[in-house]
Short mmCIF file of C-alpha atoms in Angstrom, two decimals:
data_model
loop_
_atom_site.label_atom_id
_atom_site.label_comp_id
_atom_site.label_asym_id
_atom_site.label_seq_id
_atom_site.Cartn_x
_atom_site.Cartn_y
_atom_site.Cartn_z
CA UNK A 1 -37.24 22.31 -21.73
CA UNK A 2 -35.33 22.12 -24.92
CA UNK A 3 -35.77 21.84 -28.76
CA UNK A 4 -38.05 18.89 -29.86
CA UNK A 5 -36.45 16.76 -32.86
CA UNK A 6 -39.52 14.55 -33.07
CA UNK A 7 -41.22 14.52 -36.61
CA UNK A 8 -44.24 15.57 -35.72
CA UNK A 9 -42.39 19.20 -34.55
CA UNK A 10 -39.59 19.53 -37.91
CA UNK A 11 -42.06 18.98 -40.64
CA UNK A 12 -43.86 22.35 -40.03
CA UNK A 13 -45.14 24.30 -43.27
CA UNK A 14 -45.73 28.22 -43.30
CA UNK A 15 -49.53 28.04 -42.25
CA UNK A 16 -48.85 26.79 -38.55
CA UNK A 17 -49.32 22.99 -39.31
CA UNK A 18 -46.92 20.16 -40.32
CA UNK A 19 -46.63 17.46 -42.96
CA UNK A 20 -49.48 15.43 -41.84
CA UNK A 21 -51.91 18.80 -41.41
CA UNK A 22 -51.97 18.26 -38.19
CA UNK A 23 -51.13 22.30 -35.90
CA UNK A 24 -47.97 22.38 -34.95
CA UNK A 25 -47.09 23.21 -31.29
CA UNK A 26 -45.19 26.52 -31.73
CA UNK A 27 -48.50 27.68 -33.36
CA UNK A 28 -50.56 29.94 -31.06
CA UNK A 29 -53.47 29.22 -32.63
CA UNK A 30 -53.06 25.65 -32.32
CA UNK A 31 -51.85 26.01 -27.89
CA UNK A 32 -55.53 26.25 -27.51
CA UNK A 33 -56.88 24.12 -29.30
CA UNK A 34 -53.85 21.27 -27.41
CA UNK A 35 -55.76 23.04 -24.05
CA UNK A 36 -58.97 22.09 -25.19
CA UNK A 37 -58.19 19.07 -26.07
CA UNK A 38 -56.25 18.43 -23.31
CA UNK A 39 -59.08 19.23 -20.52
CA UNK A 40 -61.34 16.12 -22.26
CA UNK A 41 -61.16 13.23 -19.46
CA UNK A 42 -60.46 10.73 -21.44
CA UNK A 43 -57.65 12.91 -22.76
CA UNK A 44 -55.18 9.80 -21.97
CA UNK A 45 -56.55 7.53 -24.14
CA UNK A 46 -54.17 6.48 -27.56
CA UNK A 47 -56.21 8.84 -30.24
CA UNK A 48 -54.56 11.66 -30.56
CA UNK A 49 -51.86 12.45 -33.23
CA UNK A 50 -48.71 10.92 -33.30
CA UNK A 51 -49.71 9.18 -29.82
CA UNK A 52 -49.82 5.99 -31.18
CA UNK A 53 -46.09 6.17 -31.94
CA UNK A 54 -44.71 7.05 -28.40
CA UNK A 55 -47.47 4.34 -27.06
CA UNK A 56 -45.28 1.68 -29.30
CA UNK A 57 -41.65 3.29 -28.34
CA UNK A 58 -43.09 3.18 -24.15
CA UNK A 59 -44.29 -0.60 -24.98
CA UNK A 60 -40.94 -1.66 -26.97
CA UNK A 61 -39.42 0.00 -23.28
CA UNK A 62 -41.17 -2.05 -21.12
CA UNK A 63 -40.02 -4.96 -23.28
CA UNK A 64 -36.00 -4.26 -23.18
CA UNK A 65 -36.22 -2.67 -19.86
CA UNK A 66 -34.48 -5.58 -18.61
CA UNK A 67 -31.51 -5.95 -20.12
CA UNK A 68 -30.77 -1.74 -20.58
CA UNK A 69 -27.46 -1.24 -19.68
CA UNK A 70 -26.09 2.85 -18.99
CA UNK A 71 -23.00 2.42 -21.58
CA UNK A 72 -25.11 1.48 -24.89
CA UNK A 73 -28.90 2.43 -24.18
CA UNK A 74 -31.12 1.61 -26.44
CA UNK A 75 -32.23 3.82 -29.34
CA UNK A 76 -35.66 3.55 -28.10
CA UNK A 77 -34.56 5.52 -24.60
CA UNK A 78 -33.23 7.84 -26.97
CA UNK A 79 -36.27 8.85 -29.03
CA UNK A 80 -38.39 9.43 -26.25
CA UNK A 81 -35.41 11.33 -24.51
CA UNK A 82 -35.79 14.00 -27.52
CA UNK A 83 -39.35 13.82 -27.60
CA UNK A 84 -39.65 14.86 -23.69
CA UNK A 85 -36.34 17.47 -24.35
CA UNK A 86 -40.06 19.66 -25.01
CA UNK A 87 -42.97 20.41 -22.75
CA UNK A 88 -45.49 19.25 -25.42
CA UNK A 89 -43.49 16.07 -25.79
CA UNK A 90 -43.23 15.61 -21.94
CA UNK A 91 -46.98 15.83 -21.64
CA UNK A 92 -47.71 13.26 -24.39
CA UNK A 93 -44.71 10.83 -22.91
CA UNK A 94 -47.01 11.06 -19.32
CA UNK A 95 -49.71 10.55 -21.18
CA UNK A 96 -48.70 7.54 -23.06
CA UNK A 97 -47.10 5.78 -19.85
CA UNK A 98 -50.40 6.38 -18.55
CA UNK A 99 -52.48 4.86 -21.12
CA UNK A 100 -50.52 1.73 -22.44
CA UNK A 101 -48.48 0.63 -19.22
CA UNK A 102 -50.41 -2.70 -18.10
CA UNK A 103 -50.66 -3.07 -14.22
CA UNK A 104 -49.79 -6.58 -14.23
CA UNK A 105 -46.24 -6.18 -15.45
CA UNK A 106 -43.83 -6.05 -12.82
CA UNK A 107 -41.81 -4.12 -14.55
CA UNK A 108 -43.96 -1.67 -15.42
CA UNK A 109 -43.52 1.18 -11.94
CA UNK A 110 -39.59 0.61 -13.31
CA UNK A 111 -40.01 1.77 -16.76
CA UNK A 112 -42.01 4.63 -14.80
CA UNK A 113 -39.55 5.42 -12.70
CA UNK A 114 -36.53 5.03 -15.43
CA UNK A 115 -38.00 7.25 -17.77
CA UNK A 116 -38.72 10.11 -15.41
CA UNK A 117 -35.20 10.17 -14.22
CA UNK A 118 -33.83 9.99 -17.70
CA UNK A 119 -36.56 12.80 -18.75
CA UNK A 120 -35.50 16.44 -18.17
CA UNK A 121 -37.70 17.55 -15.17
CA UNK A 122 -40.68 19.95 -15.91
CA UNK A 123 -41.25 23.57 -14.58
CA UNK A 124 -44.31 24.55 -11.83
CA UNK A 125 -46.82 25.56 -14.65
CA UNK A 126 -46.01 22.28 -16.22
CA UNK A 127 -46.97 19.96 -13.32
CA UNK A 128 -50.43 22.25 -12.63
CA UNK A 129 -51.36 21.93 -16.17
CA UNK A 130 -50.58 17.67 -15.51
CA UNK A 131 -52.34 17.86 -12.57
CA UNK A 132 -55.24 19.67 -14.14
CA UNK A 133 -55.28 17.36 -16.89
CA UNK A 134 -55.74 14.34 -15.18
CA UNK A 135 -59.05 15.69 -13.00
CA UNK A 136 -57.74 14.65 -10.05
CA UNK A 137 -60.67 14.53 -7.70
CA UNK A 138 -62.92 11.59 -5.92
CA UNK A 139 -65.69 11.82 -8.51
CA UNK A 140 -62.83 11.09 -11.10
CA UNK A 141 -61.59 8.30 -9.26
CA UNK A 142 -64.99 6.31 -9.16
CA UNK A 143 -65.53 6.60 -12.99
CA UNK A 144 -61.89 5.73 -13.30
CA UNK A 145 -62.80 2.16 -11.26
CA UNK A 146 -62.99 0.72 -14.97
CA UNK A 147 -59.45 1.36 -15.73
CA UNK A 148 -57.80 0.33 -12.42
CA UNK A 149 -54.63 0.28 -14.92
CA UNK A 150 -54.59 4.12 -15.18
CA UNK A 151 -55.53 4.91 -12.02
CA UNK A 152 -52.13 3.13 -11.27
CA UNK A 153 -49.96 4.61 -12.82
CA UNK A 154 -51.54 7.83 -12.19
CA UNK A 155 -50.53 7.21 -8.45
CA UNK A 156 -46.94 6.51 -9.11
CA UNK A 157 -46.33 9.61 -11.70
CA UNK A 158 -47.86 11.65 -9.13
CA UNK A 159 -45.56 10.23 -5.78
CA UNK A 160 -42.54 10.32 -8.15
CA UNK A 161 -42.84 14.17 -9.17
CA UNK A 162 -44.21 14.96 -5.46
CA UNK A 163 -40.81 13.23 -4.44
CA UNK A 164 -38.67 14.79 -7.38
CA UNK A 165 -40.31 18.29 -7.10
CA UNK A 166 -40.23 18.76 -3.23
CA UNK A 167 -41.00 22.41 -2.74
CA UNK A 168 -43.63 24.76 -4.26
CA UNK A 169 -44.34 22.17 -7.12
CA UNK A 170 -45.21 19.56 -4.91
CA UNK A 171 -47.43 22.21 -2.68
CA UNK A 172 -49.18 23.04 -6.03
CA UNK A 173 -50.00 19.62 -6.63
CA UNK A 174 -51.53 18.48 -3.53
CA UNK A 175 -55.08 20.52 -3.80
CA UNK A 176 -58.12 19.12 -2.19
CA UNK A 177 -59.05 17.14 -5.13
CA UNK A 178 -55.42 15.48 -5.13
CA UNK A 179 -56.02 14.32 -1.64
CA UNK A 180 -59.96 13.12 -2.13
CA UNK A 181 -58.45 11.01 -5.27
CA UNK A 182 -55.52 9.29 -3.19
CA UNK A 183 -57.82 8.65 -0.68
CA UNK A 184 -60.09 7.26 -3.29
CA UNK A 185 -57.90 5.05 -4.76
CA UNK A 186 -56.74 3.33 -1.40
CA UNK A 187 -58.98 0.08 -1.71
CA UNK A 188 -58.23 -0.21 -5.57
CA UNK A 189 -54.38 0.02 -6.05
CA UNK A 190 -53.63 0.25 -2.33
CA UNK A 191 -50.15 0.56 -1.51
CA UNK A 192 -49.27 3.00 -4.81
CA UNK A 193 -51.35 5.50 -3.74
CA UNK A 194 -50.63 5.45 -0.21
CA UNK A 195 -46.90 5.57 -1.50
CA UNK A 196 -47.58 8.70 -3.10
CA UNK A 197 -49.11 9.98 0.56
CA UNK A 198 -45.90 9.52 1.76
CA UNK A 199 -44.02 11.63 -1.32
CA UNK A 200 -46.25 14.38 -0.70
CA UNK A 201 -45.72 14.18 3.20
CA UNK A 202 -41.55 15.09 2.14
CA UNK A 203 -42.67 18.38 2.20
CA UNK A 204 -44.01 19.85 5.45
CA UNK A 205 -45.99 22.64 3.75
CA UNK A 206 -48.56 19.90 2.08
CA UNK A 207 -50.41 19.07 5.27
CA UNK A 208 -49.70 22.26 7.39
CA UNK A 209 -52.95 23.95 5.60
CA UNK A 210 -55.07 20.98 5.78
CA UNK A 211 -56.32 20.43 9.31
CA UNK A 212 -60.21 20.72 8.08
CA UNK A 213 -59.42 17.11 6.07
CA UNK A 214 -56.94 15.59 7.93
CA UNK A 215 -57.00 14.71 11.35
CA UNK A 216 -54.06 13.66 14.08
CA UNK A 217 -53.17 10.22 14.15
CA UNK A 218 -55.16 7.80 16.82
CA UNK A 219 -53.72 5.86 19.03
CA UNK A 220 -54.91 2.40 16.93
CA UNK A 221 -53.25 3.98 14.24
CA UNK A 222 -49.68 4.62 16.23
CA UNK A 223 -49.74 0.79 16.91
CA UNK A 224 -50.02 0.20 13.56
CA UNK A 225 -46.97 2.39 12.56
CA UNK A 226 -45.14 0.33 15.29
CA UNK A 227 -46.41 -3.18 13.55
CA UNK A 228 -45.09 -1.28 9.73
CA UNK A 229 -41.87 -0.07 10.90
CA UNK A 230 -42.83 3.14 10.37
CA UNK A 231 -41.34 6.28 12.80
CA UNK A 232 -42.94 8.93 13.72
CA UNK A 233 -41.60 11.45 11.34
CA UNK A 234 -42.87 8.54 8.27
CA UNK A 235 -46.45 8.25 10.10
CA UNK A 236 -49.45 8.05 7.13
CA UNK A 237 -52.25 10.38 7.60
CA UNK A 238 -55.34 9.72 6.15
CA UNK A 239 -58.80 10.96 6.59
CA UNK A 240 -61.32 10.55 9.34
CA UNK A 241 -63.81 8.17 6.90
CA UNK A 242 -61.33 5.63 6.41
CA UNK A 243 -61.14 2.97 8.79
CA UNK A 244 -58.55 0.98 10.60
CA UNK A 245 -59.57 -1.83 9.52
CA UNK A 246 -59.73 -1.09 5.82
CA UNK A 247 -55.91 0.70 6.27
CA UNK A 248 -55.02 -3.30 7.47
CA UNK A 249 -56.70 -4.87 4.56
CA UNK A 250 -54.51 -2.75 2.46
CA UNK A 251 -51.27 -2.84 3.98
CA UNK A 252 -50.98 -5.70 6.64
CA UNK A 253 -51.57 -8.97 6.03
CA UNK A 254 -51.57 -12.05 8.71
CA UNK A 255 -48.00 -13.52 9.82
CA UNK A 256 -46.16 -10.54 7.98
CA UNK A 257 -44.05 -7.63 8.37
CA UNK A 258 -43.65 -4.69 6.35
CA UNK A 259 -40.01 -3.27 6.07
CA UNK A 260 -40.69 0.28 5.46
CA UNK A 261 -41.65 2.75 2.61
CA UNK A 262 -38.22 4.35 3.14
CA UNK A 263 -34.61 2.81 1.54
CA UNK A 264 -33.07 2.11 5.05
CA UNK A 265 -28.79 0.96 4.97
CA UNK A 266 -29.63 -1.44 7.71
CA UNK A 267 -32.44 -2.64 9.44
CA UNK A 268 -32.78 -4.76 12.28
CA UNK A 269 -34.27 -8.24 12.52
CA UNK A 270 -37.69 -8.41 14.84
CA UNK A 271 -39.16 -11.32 16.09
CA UNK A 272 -41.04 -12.08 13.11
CA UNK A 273 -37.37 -12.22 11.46
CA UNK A 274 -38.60 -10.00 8.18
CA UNK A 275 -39.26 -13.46 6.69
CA UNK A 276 -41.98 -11.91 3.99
CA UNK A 277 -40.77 -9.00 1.56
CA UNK A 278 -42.99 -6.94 -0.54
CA UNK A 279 -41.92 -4.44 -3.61
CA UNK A 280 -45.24 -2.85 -4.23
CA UNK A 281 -43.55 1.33 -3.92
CA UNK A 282 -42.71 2.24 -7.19
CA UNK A 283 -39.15 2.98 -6.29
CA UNK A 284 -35.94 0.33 -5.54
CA UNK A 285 -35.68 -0.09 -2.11
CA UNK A 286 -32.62 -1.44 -0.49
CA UNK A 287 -32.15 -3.30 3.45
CA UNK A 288 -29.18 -5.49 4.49
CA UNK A 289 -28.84 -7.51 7.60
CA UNK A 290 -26.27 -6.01 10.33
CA UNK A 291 -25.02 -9.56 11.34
CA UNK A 292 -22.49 -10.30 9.83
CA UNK A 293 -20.49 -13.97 9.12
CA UNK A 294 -17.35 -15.05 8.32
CA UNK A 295 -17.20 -19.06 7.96
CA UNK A 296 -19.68 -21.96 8.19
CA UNK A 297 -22.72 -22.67 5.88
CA UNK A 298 -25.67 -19.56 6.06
CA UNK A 299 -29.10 -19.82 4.98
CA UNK A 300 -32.32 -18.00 4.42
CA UNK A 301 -35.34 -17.79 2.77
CA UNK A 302 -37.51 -14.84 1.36
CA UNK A 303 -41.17 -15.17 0.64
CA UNK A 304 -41.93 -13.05 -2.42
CA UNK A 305 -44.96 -10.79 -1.90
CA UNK A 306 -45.05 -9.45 -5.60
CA UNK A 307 -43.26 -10.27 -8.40
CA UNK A 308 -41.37 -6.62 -8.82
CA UNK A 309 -37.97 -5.76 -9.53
CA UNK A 310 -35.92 -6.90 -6.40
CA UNK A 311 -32.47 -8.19 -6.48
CA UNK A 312 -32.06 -10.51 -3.15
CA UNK A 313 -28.63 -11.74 -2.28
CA UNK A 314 -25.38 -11.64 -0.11
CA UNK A 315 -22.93 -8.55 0.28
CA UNK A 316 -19.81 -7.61 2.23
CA UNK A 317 -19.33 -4.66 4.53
CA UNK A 318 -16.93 -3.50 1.71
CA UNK A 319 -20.48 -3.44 -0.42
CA UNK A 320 -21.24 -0.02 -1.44
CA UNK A 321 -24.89 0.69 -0.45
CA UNK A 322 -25.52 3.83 -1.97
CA UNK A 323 -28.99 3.00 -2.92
CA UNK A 324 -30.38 6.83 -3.87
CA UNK A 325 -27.37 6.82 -6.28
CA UNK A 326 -28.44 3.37 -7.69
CA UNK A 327 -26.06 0.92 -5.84
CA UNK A 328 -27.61 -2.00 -4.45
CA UNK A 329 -27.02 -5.77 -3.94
CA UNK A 330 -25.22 -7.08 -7.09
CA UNK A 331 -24.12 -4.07 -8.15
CA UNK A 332 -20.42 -3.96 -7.10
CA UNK A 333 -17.93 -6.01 -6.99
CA UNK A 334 -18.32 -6.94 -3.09
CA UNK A 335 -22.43 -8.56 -3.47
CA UNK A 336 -24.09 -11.25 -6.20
CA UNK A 337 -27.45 -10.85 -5.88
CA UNK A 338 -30.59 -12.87 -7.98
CA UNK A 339 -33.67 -10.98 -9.73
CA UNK A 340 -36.67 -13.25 -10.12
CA UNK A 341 -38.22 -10.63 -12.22
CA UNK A 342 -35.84 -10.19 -14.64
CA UNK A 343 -34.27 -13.84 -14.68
CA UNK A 344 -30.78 -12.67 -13.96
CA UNK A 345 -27.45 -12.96 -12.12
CA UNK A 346 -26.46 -10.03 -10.96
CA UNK A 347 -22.50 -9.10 -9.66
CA UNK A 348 -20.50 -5.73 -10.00
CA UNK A 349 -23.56 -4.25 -11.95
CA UNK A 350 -22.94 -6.94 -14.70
CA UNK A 351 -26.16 -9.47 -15.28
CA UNK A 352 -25.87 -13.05 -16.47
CA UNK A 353 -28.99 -15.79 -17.29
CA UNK A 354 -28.87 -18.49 -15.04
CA UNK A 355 -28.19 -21.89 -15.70
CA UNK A 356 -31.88 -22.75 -15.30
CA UNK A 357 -35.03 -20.67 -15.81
CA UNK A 358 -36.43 -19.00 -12.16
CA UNK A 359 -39.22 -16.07 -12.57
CA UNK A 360 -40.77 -15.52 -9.77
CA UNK A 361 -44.61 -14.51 -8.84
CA UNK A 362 -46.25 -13.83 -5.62
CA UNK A 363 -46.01 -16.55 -3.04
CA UNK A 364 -42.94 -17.75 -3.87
CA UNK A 365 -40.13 -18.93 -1.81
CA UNK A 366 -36.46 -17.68 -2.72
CA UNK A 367 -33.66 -19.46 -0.83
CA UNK A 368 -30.33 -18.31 -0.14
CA UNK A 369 -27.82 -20.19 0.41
CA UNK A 370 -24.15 -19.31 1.66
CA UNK A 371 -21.26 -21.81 1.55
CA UNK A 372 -18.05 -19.88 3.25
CA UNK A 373 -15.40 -23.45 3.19
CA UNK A 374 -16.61 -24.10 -0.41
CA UNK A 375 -16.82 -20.34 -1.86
CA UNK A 376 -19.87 -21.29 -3.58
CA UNK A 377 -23.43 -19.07 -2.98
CA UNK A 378 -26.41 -21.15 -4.27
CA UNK A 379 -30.08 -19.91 -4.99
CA UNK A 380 -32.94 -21.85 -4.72
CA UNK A 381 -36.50 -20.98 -6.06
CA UNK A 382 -39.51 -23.00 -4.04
CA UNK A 383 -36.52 -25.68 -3.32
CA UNK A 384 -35.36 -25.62 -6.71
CA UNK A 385 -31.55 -24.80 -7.40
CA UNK A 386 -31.99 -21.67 -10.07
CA UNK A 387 -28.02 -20.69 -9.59
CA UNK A 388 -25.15 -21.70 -8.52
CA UNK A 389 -22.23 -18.66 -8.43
CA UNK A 390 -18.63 -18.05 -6.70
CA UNK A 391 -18.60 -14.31 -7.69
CA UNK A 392 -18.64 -13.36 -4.22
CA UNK A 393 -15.33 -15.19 -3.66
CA UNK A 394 -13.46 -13.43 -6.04
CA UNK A 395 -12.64 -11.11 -3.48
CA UNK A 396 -10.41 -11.75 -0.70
CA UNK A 397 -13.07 -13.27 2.48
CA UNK A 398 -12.55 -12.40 4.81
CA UNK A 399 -11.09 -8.79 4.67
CA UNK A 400 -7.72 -7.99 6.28
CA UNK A 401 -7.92 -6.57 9.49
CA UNK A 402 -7.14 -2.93 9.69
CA UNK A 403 -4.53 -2.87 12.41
CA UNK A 404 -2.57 -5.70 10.24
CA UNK A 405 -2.37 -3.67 7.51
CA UNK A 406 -1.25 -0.09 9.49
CA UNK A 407 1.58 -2.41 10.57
CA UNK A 408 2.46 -3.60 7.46
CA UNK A 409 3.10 -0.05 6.44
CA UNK A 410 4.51 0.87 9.48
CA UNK A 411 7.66 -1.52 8.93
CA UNK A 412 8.74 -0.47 5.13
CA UNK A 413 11.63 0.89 5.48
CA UNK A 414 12.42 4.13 3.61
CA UNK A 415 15.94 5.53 3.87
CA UNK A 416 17.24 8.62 4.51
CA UNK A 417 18.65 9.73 1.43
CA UNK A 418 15.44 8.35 -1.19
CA UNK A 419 13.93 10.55 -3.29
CA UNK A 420 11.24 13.26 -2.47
CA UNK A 421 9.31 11.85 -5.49
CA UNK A 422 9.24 8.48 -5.85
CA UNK A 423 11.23 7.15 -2.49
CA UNK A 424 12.96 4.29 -4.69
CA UNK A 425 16.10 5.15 -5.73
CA UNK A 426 18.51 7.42 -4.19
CA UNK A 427 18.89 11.29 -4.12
CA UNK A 428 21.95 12.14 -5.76
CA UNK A 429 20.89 15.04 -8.32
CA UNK A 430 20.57 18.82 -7.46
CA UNK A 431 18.65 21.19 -9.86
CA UNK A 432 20.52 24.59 -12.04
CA UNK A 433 19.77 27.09 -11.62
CA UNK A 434 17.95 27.01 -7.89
CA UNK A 435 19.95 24.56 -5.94
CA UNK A 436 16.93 22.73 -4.85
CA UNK A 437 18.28 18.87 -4.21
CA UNK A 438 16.54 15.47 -2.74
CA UNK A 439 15.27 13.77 -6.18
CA UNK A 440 16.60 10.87 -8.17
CA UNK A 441 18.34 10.62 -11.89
CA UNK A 442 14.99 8.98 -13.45
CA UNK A 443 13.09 11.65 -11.84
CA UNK A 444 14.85 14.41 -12.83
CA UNK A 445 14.36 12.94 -16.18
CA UNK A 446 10.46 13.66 -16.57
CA UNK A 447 10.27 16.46 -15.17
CA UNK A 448 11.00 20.78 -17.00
CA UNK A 449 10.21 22.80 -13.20
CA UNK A 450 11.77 22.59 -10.26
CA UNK A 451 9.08 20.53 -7.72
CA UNK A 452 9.82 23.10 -5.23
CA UNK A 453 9.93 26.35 -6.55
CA UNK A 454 8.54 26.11 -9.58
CA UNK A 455 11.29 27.33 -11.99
CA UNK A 456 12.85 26.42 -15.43
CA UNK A 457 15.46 23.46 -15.24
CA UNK A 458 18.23 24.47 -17.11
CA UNK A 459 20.81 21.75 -15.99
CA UNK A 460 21.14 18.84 -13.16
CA UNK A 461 24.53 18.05 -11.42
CA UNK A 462 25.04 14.80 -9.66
#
């Protein structure tokens, strides 16, 4: 995976160990003594050496997460970068996220998620030897109750490299004991694990082999992928032992309606109008409206079901919604688009505070507000005005119709005799020594090779 710059690799004396005495990585001696160390279950906890360090660098991420912008990152990103460039360095950058990521920081699935997309991603042996570290297995998950924190985060690592790794990593990863700890972990961090069901469920190979544990879904259970959203092909399966009723408790609540686990380009309104949205996946999901409106005064309002990362706003059909390459609302010129989490304005991927503090938390109210005569969008947090914004305006609303503009072209005129290049001025120069005619003085000018053929200009003749 690279060449680790970290300290703890460069200091490295002639007996196998570095400055500190601690054995250095490259030392064979020392690989199984890591191993050993490594198979401890509380091998995730901040003792080891140097994993106090990249516990403070994952902790300073979580706190400019934020505000990290792709031109300048921060040198923090960068250190842990080069400490993850090796497999050593990868494990203890898991391990860290793990152990010091709190589970009531919304931001903390995104500095997950951010730093295993910046990280280089790790081989087959790499992810077994994870998996194997972290004892994945039911009895596991009921000591782990105690720590619902790393439990967590456990979930999320494991749906994001299930997702990333689709293939034989992610069939090596879901073993029997994978599946009994998901299933586990259901009633204590709910929606992350049975996100991480769903990453695994990518691949078709995961649950062809695992009829004797899984069983075919019910009837009860096909009305409740109809309540989610959910299709056929994005249908849950869990195990006999768990109950509808407990599945409800954990996903569906009274008087709402999931959108989906999937990042959809448009979704239809229901009945229930989508009124309530949730972020609890660990990835950015994206969903527009297809209705779309071109004068008068628009409202609506969104009732926040966690306080994640979400930016919630208006966009044109000019919007680019490339959401698996990062575009969402706010992040082009064509949508503005509010973040309750982070406390910012956000419009052609640039963020600006608002005029007056607005973080949001579960069960609030977000209003949006859409003013076409006065080119104004306002946002209101539980009826409060948190920003008022005409970025959306810049632009030219409505767009120009497309048949206007094909006639528009249609009636320039170009004459007869205008230059092959530039069709400004007039063709009145032929080319020495090929003959080849049709272009203009100032043409001729910036150009050595004939356009046609290719060949040395020696002279032009008007």
């Amino acid at each position: 995976m690279g060449a680790c710059h970290w300290k703890c690799c460069k200091d490295v004396d002639h007996n196998g160990t570095n400055a500190n005495g601690s054995p250095s990585v490259d030392d064979p001696a020392s690989s199984s003594s890591i191993q050993r160390i490594d198979d401890d279950p509380d091998w995730y906890l901040p003792s080891r050496k140097y994993q106090a360090k990249i516990d403070e660098l994952i902790l300073q991420t979580l706190k400019v997460i934020g505000k990290i912008g792709i031109e300048n990152p921060p040198e923090v990103l960068l250190k842990l970068h080069t400490i993850a460039d090796q497999e050593e360095g990868w494990i203890k950058v898991i391990n860290s996220m793990v152990s010091v990521i709190p589970i009531d920081n919304p931001l903390g699935p995104a500095v997950i998620v951010f730093l295993l997309d910046d990280c280089p991603l790790p081989n087959k042996d790499t992810v077994i030897r994870l998996c194997k570290m972290f004892d994945l297995s039911k009895e596991s998950s009921t000591k782990g109750r105690r720590t619902p924190c790393q439990q967590c985060n456990m979930c999320i690592i494991l749906g994001l490299l299930a997702e990333k790794l689709a293939g034989p990593s992610s069939v090596a990863m879901l073993t029997q004991g994978t599946l009994e700890y998901l299933v586990a972990n259901l009633p204590k961090v709910g929606y992350f694990a049975a996100a991480s069901f769903m990453s695994f469920q990518q691949c078709r190979f995961n649950f062809g082999n695992k009829s004797t544990f899984l069983f075919p879904p019910s009837r009860e259970f096909q009305c409740f992928n109809e309540h989610a959203s959910l299709t056929d092909e994005d249908r849950i399966v869990l195990p006999r032992h768990i109950q509808m009723e407990q599945l409800r408790n954990i996903l569906v609540q009274e008087d709402s309606c999931t959108l989906c686990f999937d990042s959809k380009a448009e979704v239809t309104l229901r009945p229930c109008g989508h009124s309530q949205a949730r972020c609890d996946a660990y990835s950015f999901e994206s969903v527009r409206c297809t209705f779309e409106v071109t004068s008068g005064v628009w409202y609506y309002e969104t009732k926040i079901r966690s306080a994640g990362v979400m930016q919630i706003g208006w966009a044109t059909k000019k919007s680019k919604f490339l959401n698996h390459e990062g575009y969402g609302i706010g992040d082009d010129e064509y949508s503005v688009a509010y973040d309750g989490c982070r406390q910012l304005i956000w419009h052609d991927a640039k963020s600006e505070d608002p005029p007056n503090e607005g973080m949001w938390h579960p069960g609030d109210i977000l209003g949006c507000l859409l003013d076409v005569e006065a080119r104004e969008s306002v946002f209101y947090l539980n009826g409060r005005v948190v920003a008022v914004t005409s970025h959306l305006f810049n632009v030219n609303l409505p767009p120009g119709e497309r048949h206007i503009q094909m006639e528009q072209l249609r009636n320039i005129l170009v004459q007869e005799d205008s230059c092959t290049l530039c069709f400004d001025s007039k063709a009145e120069v032929t080319l020495r020594p090929c003959g080849h005619s049709g272009f203009c003085k100032k043409c001729c000018v910036m150009i050595s090779e004939c356009p046609m053929c290719r060949a040395k200009i020696s002279a032009i003749e008007l």
